[in-house]
Amino acid sequence: MKVDQLILYILYASTFISLAFIPKDKLRDASIVFLFQQAITWFLGILAVGLKLLEYPVRELAEVNGTSFLYEFFQYPVITIFFCIYYPKSKSKLKKFLYVSLFSTGLTVPEIFLEKYTNLITYVNWKWYYTWLSVYATLFLAWIFYKWFFKLDLNKD
């Protein structure tokens, strides 16, 4: 087994295992966030690949599409569930900014290593800070949608 496939298997396993840590009373919230983020990341992933900004040389469903099925369709939407469920609603704007920034950094740093040391992702016309900014924007967009969908107090953010 090649290292790239092993990494994919480990990421799949960790993503599936993380689903067990979604609180039972938040399953409805989780499903809405998951579907919303899937729609956003799937479109943006196809756009990035179509514009030749990124390539995924080793990927699942290679005959069907050029994006990373694991990341765009499964892993990132699952991470967004935890982002929204545990968002610090009643904290200061600085803490909220740091929360989103920490998630963005936590997703960007591993991608930098994957790009440098594996064939799972290749930056063609892309920079690491594009990832950071797009993750920040899509996480924040998911939070705004989550607040709107569940009619949370929109003035408390």
PDB file of C-alpha atoms in Angstrom:
ATOM      1  CA  MET A   1       0.000   0.000   0.000  1.00  0.00           C
ATOM      2  CA  LYS A   2       1.305   3.424  -0.904  1.00  0.00           C
ATOM      3  CA  VAL A   3       1.661   6.160   1.688  1.00  0.00           C
ATOM      4  CA  ASP A   4      -0.893   8.383  -0.065  1.00  0.00           C
ATOM      5  CA  GLN A   5      -3.591   5.696   0.118  1.00  0.00           C
ATOM      6  CA  LEU A   6      -2.707   4.994   3.746  1.00  0.00           C
ATOM      7  CA  ILE A   7      -3.159   8.676   4.575  1.00  0.00           C
ATOM      8  CA  LEU A   8      -6.556   8.648   2.849  1.00  0.00           C
ATOM      9  CA  TYR A   9      -7.633   5.576   4.858  1.00  0.00           C
ATOM     10  CA  ILE A  10      -6.516   7.201   8.110  1.00  0.00           C
ATOM     11  CA  LEU A  11      -8.389  10.407   7.249  1.00  0.00           C
ATOM     12  CA  TYR A  12     -11.540   8.458   6.365  1.00  0.00           C
ATOM     13  CA  ALA A  13     -11.344   6.499   9.613  1.00  0.00           C
ATOM     14  CA  SER A  14     -10.773   9.586  11.765  1.00  0.00           C
ATOM     15  CA  THR A  15     -13.634  11.415  10.050  1.00  0.00           C
ATOM     16  CA  PHE A  16     -16.047   8.510  10.556  1.00  0.00           C
ATOM     17  CA  ILE A  17     -14.963   8.138  14.194  1.00  0.00           C
ATOM     18  CA  SER A  18     -15.470  11.864  14.816  1.00  0.00           C
ATOM     19  CA  LEU A  19     -19.154  11.486  13.907  1.00  0.00           C
ATOM     20  CA  ALA A  20     -19.627   9.561  17.153  1.00  0.00           C
ATOM     21  CA  PHE A  21     -18.708  12.728  19.069  1.00  0.00           C
ATOM     22  CA  ILE A  22     -21.578  14.817  17.731  1.00  0.00           C
ATOM     23  CA  PRO A  23     -23.966  15.370  20.647  1.00  0.00           C
ATOM     24  CA  LYS A  24     -27.261  13.530  20.127  1.00  0.00           C
ATOM     25  CA  ASP A  25     -29.261  16.712  20.675  1.00  0.00           C
ATOM     26  CA  LYS A  26     -27.311  18.390  17.847  1.00  0.00           C
ATOM     27  CA  LEU A  27     -27.827  15.754  15.131  1.00  0.00           C
ATOM     28  CA  ARG A  28     -30.422  17.890  13.350  1.00  0.00           C
ATOM     29  CA  ASP A  29     -28.088  20.891  13.447  1.00  0.00           C
ATOM     30  CA  ALA A  30     -25.235  18.706  12.251  1.00  0.00           C
ATOM     31  CA  SER A  31     -27.125  17.389   9.249  1.00  0.00           C
ATOM     32  CA  ILE A  32     -28.083  20.892   8.089  1.00  0.00           C
ATOM     33  CA  VAL A  33     -24.544  22.242   8.518  1.00  0.00           C
ATOM     34  CA  PHE A  34     -23.107  19.178   6.765  1.00  0.00           C
ATOM     35  CA  LEU A  35     -25.355  19.556   3.714  1.00  0.00           C
ATOM     36  CA  PHE A  36     -24.838  23.308   3.495  1.00  0.00           C
ATOM     37  CA  GLN A  37     -21.059  23.030   3.663  1.00  0.00           C
ATOM     38  CA  GLN A  38     -21.066  20.151   1.188  1.00  0.00           C
ATOM     39  CA  ALA A  39     -22.855  22.300  -1.366  1.00  0.00           C
ATOM     40  CA  ILE A  40     -20.406  25.172  -0.900  1.00  0.00           C
ATOM     41  CA  THR A  41     -17.175  23.160  -0.875  1.00  0.00           C
ATOM     42  CA  TRP A  42     -18.195  20.824  -3.660  1.00  0.00           C
ATOM     43  CA  PHE A  43     -18.870  23.782  -5.966  1.00  0.00           C
ATOM     44  CA  LEU A  44     -15.728  25.683  -4.932  1.00  0.00           C
ATOM     45  CA  GLY A  45     -13.593  22.539  -5.216  1.00  0.00           C
ATOM     46  CA  ILE A  46     -14.806  21.859  -8.749  1.00  0.00           C
ATOM     47  CA  LEU A  47     -14.239  25.521  -9.614  1.00  0.00           C
ATOM     48  CA  ALA A  48     -10.655  25.493  -8.242  1.00  0.00           C
ATOM     49  CA  VAL A  49      -9.795  22.322 -10.160  1.00  0.00           C
ATOM     50  CA  GLY A  50     -11.545  23.560 -13.306  1.00  0.00           C
ATOM     51  CA  LEU A  51      -9.559  26.799 -13.206  1.00  0.00           C
ATOM     52  CA  LYS A  52      -6.378  24.729 -12.800  1.00  0.00           C
ATOM     53  CA  LEU A  53      -5.551  26.259  -9.431  1.00  0.00           C
ATOM     54  CA  LEU A  54      -5.209  22.869  -7.718  1.00  0.00           C
ATOM     55  CA  GLU A  55      -4.765  19.263  -8.714  1.00  0.00           C
ATOM     56  CA  TYR A  56      -5.425  16.082  -6.794  1.00  0.00           C
ATOM     57  CA  PRO A  57      -3.149  13.481  -8.443  1.00  0.00           C
ATOM     58  CA  VAL A  58      -4.118  10.728  -5.976  1.00  0.00           C
ATOM     59  CA  ARG A  59      -7.838  10.786  -5.245  1.00  0.00           C
ATOM     60  CA  GLU A  60     -10.967   8.738  -4.966  1.00  0.00           C
ATOM     61  CA  LEU A  61     -13.462   8.631  -7.844  1.00  0.00           C
ATOM     62  CA  ALA A  62     -10.793   9.891 -10.252  1.00  0.00           C
ATOM     63  CA  GLU A  63     -12.904   8.978 -13.288  1.00  0.00           C
ATOM     64  CA  VAL A  64     -15.847  11.030 -12.038  1.00  0.00           C
ATOM     65  CA  ASN A  65     -14.307  14.290 -10.934  1.00  0.00           C
ATOM     66  CA  GLY A  66     -11.043  16.069 -10.283  1.00  0.00           C
ATOM     67  CA  THR A  67     -11.607  17.145  -6.677  1.00  0.00           C
ATOM     68  CA  SER A  68     -10.829  15.374  -3.449  1.00  0.00           C
ATOM     69  CA  PHE A  69     -14.015  13.501  -2.586  1.00  0.00           C
ATOM     70  CA  LEU A  70     -12.814  12.927   0.970  1.00  0.00           C
ATOM     71  CA  TYR A  71     -12.066  16.554   1.737  1.00  0.00           C
ATOM     72  CA  GLU A  72     -14.731  18.429  -0.218  1.00  0.00           C
ATOM     73  CA  PHE A  73     -17.638  16.084   0.287  1.00  0.00           C
ATOM     74  CA  PHE A  74     -16.997  14.540   3.684  1.00  0.00           C
ATOM     75  CA  GLN A  75     -14.125  15.684   5.896  1.00  0.00           C
ATOM     76  CA  TYR A  76     -14.495  19.465   5.677  1.00  0.00           C
ATOM     77  CA  PRO A  77     -18.298  19.389   6.122  1.00  0.00           C
ATOM     78  CA  VAL A  78     -17.836  17.181   9.222  1.00  0.00           C
ATOM     79  CA  ILE A  79     -15.257  19.590  10.635  1.00  0.00           C
ATOM     80  CA  THR A  80     -17.701  22.439   9.975  1.00  0.00           C
ATOM     81  CA  ILE A  81     -20.288  20.645  12.116  1.00  0.00           C
ATOM     82  CA  PHE A  82     -17.985  20.875  15.128  1.00  0.00           C
ATOM     83  CA  PHE A  83     -17.092  24.452  14.220  1.00  0.00           C
ATOM     84  CA  CYS A  84     -20.756  25.512  14.312  1.00  0.00           C
ATOM     85  CA  ILE A  85     -21.832  23.428  17.301  1.00  0.00           C
ATOM     86  CA  TYR A  86     -19.052  24.769  19.513  1.00  0.00           C
ATOM     87  CA  TYR A  87     -18.882  28.315  18.130  1.00  0.00           C
ATOM     88  CA  PRO A  88     -18.315  30.728  21.062  1.00  0.00           C
ATOM     89  CA  LYS A  89     -21.606  32.611  20.681  1.00  0.00           C
ATOM     90  CA  SER A  90     -21.384  34.625  23.861  1.00  0.00           C
ATOM     91  CA  LYS A  91     -17.676  35.500  23.706  1.00  0.00           C
ATOM     92  CA  SER A  92     -15.986  38.699  22.569  1.00  0.00           C
ATOM     93  CA  LYS A  93     -15.422  39.519  18.914  1.00  0.00           C
ATOM     94  CA  LEU A  94     -11.704  38.900  19.410  1.00  0.00           C
ATOM     95  CA  LYS A  95     -12.332  35.380  20.734  1.00  0.00           C
ATOM     96  CA  LYS A  96     -14.696  34.681  17.845  1.00  0.00           C
ATOM     97  CA  PHE A  97     -12.094  35.912  15.365  1.00  0.00           C
ATOM     98  CA  LEU A  98      -9.444  33.730  17.022  1.00  0.00           C
ATOM     99  CA  TYR A  99     -11.814  30.737  16.973  1.00  0.00           C
ATOM    100  CA  VAL A 100     -12.377  31.003  13.218  1.00  0.00           C
ATOM    101  CA  SER A 101      -8.677  31.711  12.670  1.00  0.00           C
ATOM    102  CA  LEU A 102      -7.663  28.660  14.695  1.00  0.00           C
ATOM    103  CA  PHE A 103      -9.915  26.394  12.642  1.00  0.00           C
ATOM    104  CA  SER A 104      -8.599  27.945   9.411  1.00  0.00           C
ATOM    105  CA  THR A 105      -5.013  27.462  10.513  1.00  0.00           C
ATOM    106  CA  GLY A 106      -5.728  23.938  11.746  1.00  0.00           C
ATOM    107  CA  LEU A 107      -6.977  22.990   8.284  1.00  0.00           C
ATOM    108  CA  THR A 108      -4.353  24.899   6.287  1.00  0.00           C
ATOM    109  CA  VAL A 109      -1.179  23.655   8.006  1.00  0.00           C
ATOM    110  CA  PRO A 110      -1.827  19.950   7.324  1.00  0.00           C
ATOM    111  CA  GLU A 111      -2.667  20.807   3.717  1.00  0.00           C
ATOM    112  CA  ILE A 112       0.712  22.524   3.348  1.00  0.00           C
ATOM    113  CA  PHE A 113       2.446  19.337   4.498  1.00  0.00           C
ATOM    114  CA  LEU A 114       0.255  17.158   2.270  1.00  0.00           C
ATOM    115  CA  GLU A 115       1.072  19.380  -0.704  1.00  0.00           C
ATOM    116  CA  LYS A 116       4.797  19.292   0.010  1.00  0.00           C
ATOM    117  CA  TYR A 117       5.266  15.617   0.906  1.00  0.00           C
ATOM    118  CA  THR A 118       2.483  13.656  -0.877  1.00  0.00           C
ATOM    119  CA  ASN A 119       0.637  13.446  -4.167  1.00  0.00           C
ATOM    120  CA  LEU A 120      -2.726  14.072  -2.537  1.00  0.00           C
ATOM    121  CA  ILE A 121      -2.767  17.734  -3.532  1.00  0.00           C
ATOM    122  CA  THR A 122      -0.673  19.900  -5.832  1.00  0.00           C
ATOM    123  CA  TYR A 123      -0.755  23.676  -5.897  1.00  0.00           C
ATOM    124  CA  VAL A 124      -0.689  24.759  -9.542  1.00  0.00           C
ATOM    125  CA  ASN A 125      -1.690  28.429  -9.316  1.00  0.00           C
ATOM    126  CA  TRP A 126      -2.507  28.371  -5.629  1.00  0.00           C
ATOM    127  CA  LYS A 127      -0.889  29.573  -2.409  1.00  0.00           C
ATOM    128  CA  TRP A 128      -1.401  28.365   1.144  1.00  0.00           C
ATOM    129  CA  TYR A 129      -2.994  31.666   2.148  1.00  0.00           C
ATOM    130  CA  TYR A 130      -5.721  31.141  -0.476  1.00  0.00           C
ATOM    131  CA  THR A 131      -6.638  28.010   1.437  1.00  0.00           C
ATOM    132  CA  TRP A 132      -6.598  29.881   4.735  1.00  0.00           C
ATOM    133  CA  LEU A 133      -8.803  32.677   3.383  1.00  0.00           C
ATOM    134  CA  SER A 134     -11.248  30.334   1.650  1.00  0.00           C
ATOM    135  CA  VAL A 135     -11.561  28.155   4.742  1.00  0.00           C
ATOM    136  CA  TYR A 136     -12.105  31.239   6.900  1.00  0.00           C
ATOM    137  CA  ALA A 137     -14.763  32.556   4.511  1.00  0.00           C
ATOM    138  CA  THR A 138     -16.623  29.245   4.141  1.00  0.00           C
ATOM    139  CA  LEU A 139     -16.578  28.543   7.873  1.00  0.00           C
ATOM    140  CA  PHE A 140     -17.921  31.999   8.589  1.00  0.00           C
ATOM    141  CA  LEU A 141     -20.541  31.604   5.853  1.00  0.00           C
ATOM    142  CA  ALA A 142     -21.601  28.269   7.368  1.00  0.00           C
ATOM    143  CA  TRP A 143     -21.944  29.944  10.770  1.00  0.00           C
ATOM    144  CA  ILE A 144     -24.086  32.739   9.313  1.00  0.00           C
ATOM    145  CA  PHE A 145     -26.295  30.158   7.571  1.00  0.00           C
ATOM    146  CA  TYR A 146     -26.514  28.092  10.773  1.00  0.00           C
ATOM    147  CA  LYS A 147     -27.651  31.138  12.760  1.00  0.00           C
ATOM    148  CA  TRP A 148     -30.200  32.063  10.111  1.00  0.00           C
ATOM    149  CA  PHE A 149     -31.564  28.554   9.632  1.00  0.00           C
ATOM    150  CA  PHE A 150     -32.057  27.896  13.335  1.00  0.00           C
ATOM    151  CA  LYS A 151     -33.207  31.463  13.997  1.00  0.00           C
ATOM    152  CA  LEU A 152     -30.488  32.175  16.506  1.00  0.00           C
ATOM    153  CA  ASP A 153     -30.196  35.776  17.640  1.00  0.00           C
ATOM    154  CA  LEU A 154     -28.439  37.445  14.714  1.00  0.00           C
ATOM    155  CA  ASN A 155     -27.512  40.502  16.770  1.00  0.00           C
ATOM    156  CA  LYS A 156     -25.396  38.466  19.186  1.00  0.00           C
ATOM    157  CA  ASP A 157     -22.496  38.029  16.813  1.00  0.00           C
TER     158      ASP A 157
END
